[in-house]
Amino acid sequence: MVLNFAHRGSLTEAPENTLLAFEKALSHRPKGMELDVQLTKDDVLVVCHDAKLTRFNKKSTTLIKDLTWEEIQQIDVGSGFSEEYKGVHLTCLEDVLSITPAEVLLNVEIKNIPVIYPGIEKKLLDCLETYNRLDNVIISSFDHVALQNIFHLHPTLRLGMLFQYRLLDTWKYVKNSGLPIYSVHPNHVYVDQTFVQACKNAGYSVFPYTVNDWKCYEELVSYGVDGVFSNRPEIFQTK
């Protein structure tokens, strides 16, 4: 079975990182959803990919880590997408967890680069436990130290190791990390059949990102990937 993830909700249908984007994604009945988490100044787990909100609101130039959750709720991130969404703000992880059915696999990425959030791993686990999500989640990160921290706190959780660039024998790096990695999440641009087969032979699932072209998607599936992260409903609702 191929398991595809709605990347940041359905960001082609509503402003990314907002509750509306995740509601749109869920309307397509995906098997998985992906989101990024960071910490506000007052330690709220906010859902956002970027370290600050300038891409969505040019007037907002302050790092998320220096804003309180109340301040973030005053920042309009919807108008840049469409006037229909004027005044819409970011969502927090708790709100996404509250609307996500238990059967939908969540991939929660700890966005620890370029800003490091000390203690984010424990806060994330506490939140997931509160919402009974520890059994159906993958915790991923480009920050492999964060994955190590998660492992020390909760050794049985599924971990996904993210890679932006090509490495020599990526699967060997994963194995040598000493972590019980569940899945490898590579940039799709360098994924070929050799890469997929080597990772799978080593015991890792493979979920490339971010796959928005249908031809590319079919090619990756032919290589044997276990699923992809995608912005396109036609892809993330497939299979």
Short mmCIF file of C-alpha atoms in Angstrom, two decimals:
data_model
loop_
_atom_site.label_atom_id
_atom_site.label_comp_id
_atom_site.label_asym_id
_atom_site.label_seq_id
_atom_site.Cartn_x
_atom_site.Cartn_y
_atom_site.Cartn_z
CA MET A 1 0.00 0.00 0.00
CA VAL A 2 1.25 3.49 -0.86
CA LEU A 3 0.66 5.98 1.97
CA ASN A 4 0.65 9.61 0.85
CA PHE A 5 0.70 12.65 3.15
CA ALA A 6 -1.06 15.98 2.72
CA HIS A 7 1.87 18.39 3.05
CA ARG A 8 1.11 21.23 5.50
CA GLY A 9 -2.57 20.43 5.11
CA SER A 10 -3.96 21.36 1.70
CA LEU A 11 -1.94 24.49 1.02
CA THR A 12 -3.24 24.92 -2.52
CA GLU A 13 -6.80 25.31 -1.21
CA ALA A 14 -6.26 27.42 1.92
CA PRO A 15 -3.40 29.31 3.58
CA GLU A 16 -0.78 26.85 4.84
CA ASN A 17 -0.33 26.35 8.56
CA THR A 18 -3.94 27.39 9.25
CA LEU A 19 -6.68 25.19 10.63
CA LEU A 20 -8.61 25.75 7.39
CA ALA A 21 -5.79 24.12 5.40
CA PHE A 22 -5.99 21.00 7.54
CA GLU A 23 -9.77 20.93 7.36
CA LYS A 24 -9.51 21.13 3.56
CA ALA A 25 -7.00 18.29 3.54
CA LEU A 26 -9.19 16.11 5.75
CA SER A 27 -12.13 16.66 3.41
CA HIS A 28 -10.19 14.61 0.84
CA ARG A 29 -9.86 11.72 3.32
CA PRO A 30 -6.07 11.34 3.18
CA LYS A 31 -4.35 8.49 4.97
CA GLY A 32 -1.68 10.86 6.28
CA MET A 33 -1.02 14.54 7.00
CA GLU A 34 2.25 16.39 7.57
CA LEU A 35 2.91 19.51 9.62
CA ASP A 36 5.82 21.42 11.17
CA VAL A 37 6.01 22.60 14.77
CA GLN A 38 7.93 25.39 16.46
CA LEU A 39 7.67 27.05 19.87
CA THR A 40 6.33 30.50 20.62
CA LYS A 41 7.85 32.76 23.27
CA ASP A 42 5.34 31.36 25.77
CA ASP A 43 5.99 27.72 24.76
CA VAL A 44 2.93 27.05 22.60
CA LEU A 45 3.50 24.49 19.83
CA VAL A 46 2.63 26.52 16.76
CA VAL A 47 2.26 24.93 13.33
CA CYS A 48 4.56 26.67 10.88
CA HIS A 49 7.33 25.84 8.44
CA ASP A 50 9.13 29.21 8.40
CA ALA A 51 11.02 30.70 11.36
CA LYS A 52 9.09 33.95 10.88
CA LEU A 53 5.90 34.95 9.05
CA THR A 54 7.28 37.44 6.52
CA ARG A 55 6.43 35.17 3.57
CA PHE A 56 2.74 35.41 4.51
CA ASN A 57 2.67 38.95 5.90
CA LYS A 58 5.43 41.36 4.89
CA LYS A 59 4.82 43.45 8.01
CA SER A 60 5.70 40.54 10.26
CA THR A 61 9.49 40.32 10.59
CA THR A 62 9.82 38.95 14.13
CA LEU A 63 10.91 35.36 14.72
CA ILE A 64 8.21 33.02 16.01
CA LYS A 65 10.35 32.30 19.07
CA ASP A 66 10.05 35.97 20.06
CA LEU A 67 6.26 36.14 19.71
CA THR A 68 3.61 34.95 22.15
CA TRP A 69 0.73 32.81 20.95
CA GLU A 70 -1.62 35.75 21.56
CA GLU A 71 0.56 37.97 19.35
CA ILE A 72 0.67 35.34 16.59
CA GLN A 73 -3.12 35.17 16.58
CA GLN A 74 -3.18 38.85 15.67
CA ILE A 75 -1.07 38.33 12.52
CA ASP A 76 -2.98 37.94 9.27
CA VAL A 77 -1.47 35.10 7.22
CA GLY A 78 -4.50 34.63 4.98
CA SER A 79 -4.73 37.79 2.86
CA GLY A 80 -1.63 36.88 0.86
CA PHE A 81 -3.38 33.72 -0.23
CA SER A 82 -6.75 35.30 -0.98
CA GLU A 83 -8.89 38.15 0.31
CA GLU A 84 -11.40 35.45 1.22
CA TYR A 85 -9.04 34.44 4.02
CA LYS A 86 -8.25 37.90 5.34
CA GLY A 87 -7.61 37.84 9.07
CA VAL A 88 -6.89 34.11 9.27
CA HIS A 89 -4.00 33.26 11.58
CA LEU A 90 -1.71 30.30 12.19
CA THR A 91 -2.98 27.30 14.07
CA CYS A 92 -1.46 25.48 17.02
CA LEU A 93 -0.77 21.76 17.23
CA GLU A 94 -3.51 21.18 19.80
CA ASP A 95 -6.16 22.50 17.41
CA VAL A 96 -4.96 20.26 14.58
CA LEU A 97 -4.92 17.24 16.88
CA SER A 98 -8.46 18.02 18.01
CA ILE A 99 -9.86 17.69 14.46
CA THR A 100 -7.69 14.87 13.09
CA PRO A 101 -9.30 11.40 13.12
CA ALA A 102 -7.33 8.75 14.95
CA GLU A 103 -6.88 6.69 11.78
CA VAL A 104 -5.05 9.48 9.94
CA LEU A 105 -1.29 9.05 10.33
CA LEU A 106 0.34 12.32 11.37
CA ASN A 107 3.89 13.21 10.46
CA VAL A 108 5.02 15.92 12.87
CA GLU A 109 8.25 17.60 11.84
CA ILE A 110 10.28 19.34 14.53
CA LYS A 111 11.44 22.52 12.80
CA ASN A 112 14.64 23.00 14.81
CA ILE A 113 16.60 24.71 12.03
CA PRO A 114 17.62 27.57 11.76
CA VAL A 115 16.25 28.23 15.26
CA ILE A 116 16.96 25.68 17.99
CA TYR A 117 14.10 25.23 20.48
CA PRO A 118 15.49 23.68 23.69
CA GLY A 119 12.94 21.34 25.25
CA ILE A 120 10.60 21.20 22.24
CA GLU A 121 10.81 17.40 22.15
CA LYS A 122 9.33 16.95 25.65
CA LYS A 123 6.60 19.51 25.01
CA LEU A 124 5.69 17.76 21.76
CA LEU A 125 5.47 14.35 23.41
CA ASP A 126 3.34 15.72 26.24
CA CYS A 127 0.92 17.26 23.74
CA LEU A 128 0.68 14.09 21.67
CA GLU A 129 0.07 12.04 24.80
CA THR A 130 -2.71 14.37 25.91
CA TYR A 131 -4.48 13.80 22.59
CA ASN A 132 -3.74 10.06 22.48
CA ARG A 133 -1.68 10.40 19.30
CA LEU A 134 1.49 8.53 20.28
CA ASP A 135 0.38 5.33 18.56
CA ASN A 136 -0.25 6.85 15.13
CA VAL A 137 2.47 9.39 14.51
CA ILE A 138 5.87 9.76 12.89
CA ILE A 139 8.23 12.34 14.39
CA SER A 140 10.60 13.67 11.75
CA SER A 141 13.30 16.31 11.57
CA PHE A 142 16.31 17.55 9.63
CA ASP A 143 17.79 18.00 13.10
CA HIS A 144 18.88 14.46 13.86
CA VAL A 145 19.84 15.43 17.40
CA ALA A 146 16.16 16.23 17.98
CA LEU A 147 15.31 12.70 16.84
CA GLN A 148 17.87 11.36 19.28
CA ASN A 149 16.23 13.40 22.04
CA ILE A 150 12.82 11.98 21.13
CA PHE A 151 14.25 8.46 21.24
CA HIS A 152 15.68 9.00 24.72
CA LEU A 153 12.32 10.30 25.94
CA HIS A 154 10.14 7.72 24.19
CA PRO A 155 12.12 4.82 22.65
CA THR A 156 9.20 3.19 20.81
CA LEU A 157 8.01 6.12 18.71
CA ARG A 158 8.40 5.99 14.94
CA LEU A 159 11.14 8.34 13.77
CA GLY A 160 11.57 9.81 10.29
CA MET A 161 14.98 11.12 9.23
CA LEU A 162 14.83 14.03 6.79
CA PHE A 163 17.51 14.76 4.19
CA GLN A 164 17.79 17.83 1.97
CA TYR A 165 20.93 16.86 0.04
CA ARG A 166 22.47 13.67 -1.25
CA LEU A 167 24.78 11.78 1.05
CA LEU A 168 27.13 8.95 0.26
CA ASP A 169 25.20 5.80 1.20
CA THR A 170 22.41 7.55 3.07
CA TRP A 171 21.15 4.24 4.47
CA LYS A 172 24.53 3.64 6.09
CA TYR A 173 24.39 7.05 7.74
CA VAL A 174 20.93 6.19 9.09
CA LYS A 175 22.13 2.86 10.44
CA ASN A 176 25.25 4.39 11.98
CA SER A 177 23.13 6.96 13.82
CA GLY A 178 22.22 4.22 16.27
CA LEU A 179 18.58 5.33 16.21
CA PRO A 180 15.71 2.95 15.42
CA ILE A 181 14.66 4.97 12.38
CA TYR A 182 11.35 3.96 10.84
CA SER A 183 11.50 5.98 7.64
CA VAL A 184 13.83 8.00 5.42
CA HIS A 185 12.43 11.26 4.02
CA PRO A 186 14.62 12.43 1.11
CA ASN A 187 14.23 15.35 -1.28
CA HIS A 188 12.55 13.71 -4.27
CA VAL A 189 14.92 15.28 -6.81
CA TYR A 190 17.67 12.71 -6.22
CA VAL A 191 15.56 9.64 -5.47
CA ASP A 192 16.03 6.79 -7.91
CA GLN A 193 15.39 3.06 -7.81
CA THR A 194 18.85 2.29 -6.42
CA PHE A 195 18.33 4.70 -3.53
CA VAL A 196 14.88 3.31 -2.72
CA GLN A 197 15.96 -0.31 -2.90
CA ALA A 198 19.03 0.27 -0.73
CA CYS A 199 16.95 2.01 1.96
CA LYS A 200 14.29 -0.70 1.90
CA ASN A 201 16.91 -3.45 2.01
CA ALA A 202 18.22 -1.77 5.16
CA GLY A 203 14.72 -1.92 6.65
CA TYR A 204 13.57 1.69 6.18
CA SER A 205 10.37 2.98 4.63
CA VAL A 206 10.91 5.76 2.06
CA PHE A 207 8.72 8.88 1.88
CA PRO A 208 10.12 11.51 -0.55
CA TYR A 209 9.06 15.16 -0.42
CA THR A 210 7.54 17.31 -1.94
CA VAL A 211 6.01 15.53 -4.92
CA ASN A 212 3.51 17.65 -6.84
CA ASP A 213 3.93 16.37 -10.39
CA TRP A 214 1.84 13.35 -11.31
CA LYS A 215 4.43 11.88 -13.68
CA CYS A 216 7.11 12.19 -11.00
CA TYR A 217 4.77 10.58 -8.49
CA GLU A 218 4.09 7.56 -10.70
CA GLU A 219 7.81 7.16 -11.36
CA LEU A 220 8.59 7.18 -7.64
CA VAL A 221 5.86 4.62 -6.97
CA SER A 222 7.39 2.41 -9.66
CA TYR A 223 10.68 2.59 -7.71
CA GLY A 224 8.90 1.20 -4.68
CA VAL A 225 8.53 4.23 -2.39
CA ASP A 226 6.13 3.75 0.50
CA GLY A 227 4.44 7.09 -0.10
CA VAL A 228 5.15 10.77 -0.70
CA PHE A 229 4.46 14.18 0.78
CA SER A 230 2.42 16.26 -1.64
CA ASN A 231 0.61 19.59 -1.96
CA ARG A 232 -1.80 18.20 -4.56
CA PRO A 233 -5.07 16.61 -3.42
CA GLU A 234 -5.03 14.41 -6.54
CA ILE A 235 -1.88 12.82 -5.15
CA PHE A 236 -2.30 12.86 -1.38
CA GLN A 237 -5.80 11.38 -1.54
CA THR A 238 -4.57 8.58 -3.82
CA LYS A 239 -4.20 5.00 -2.55
#
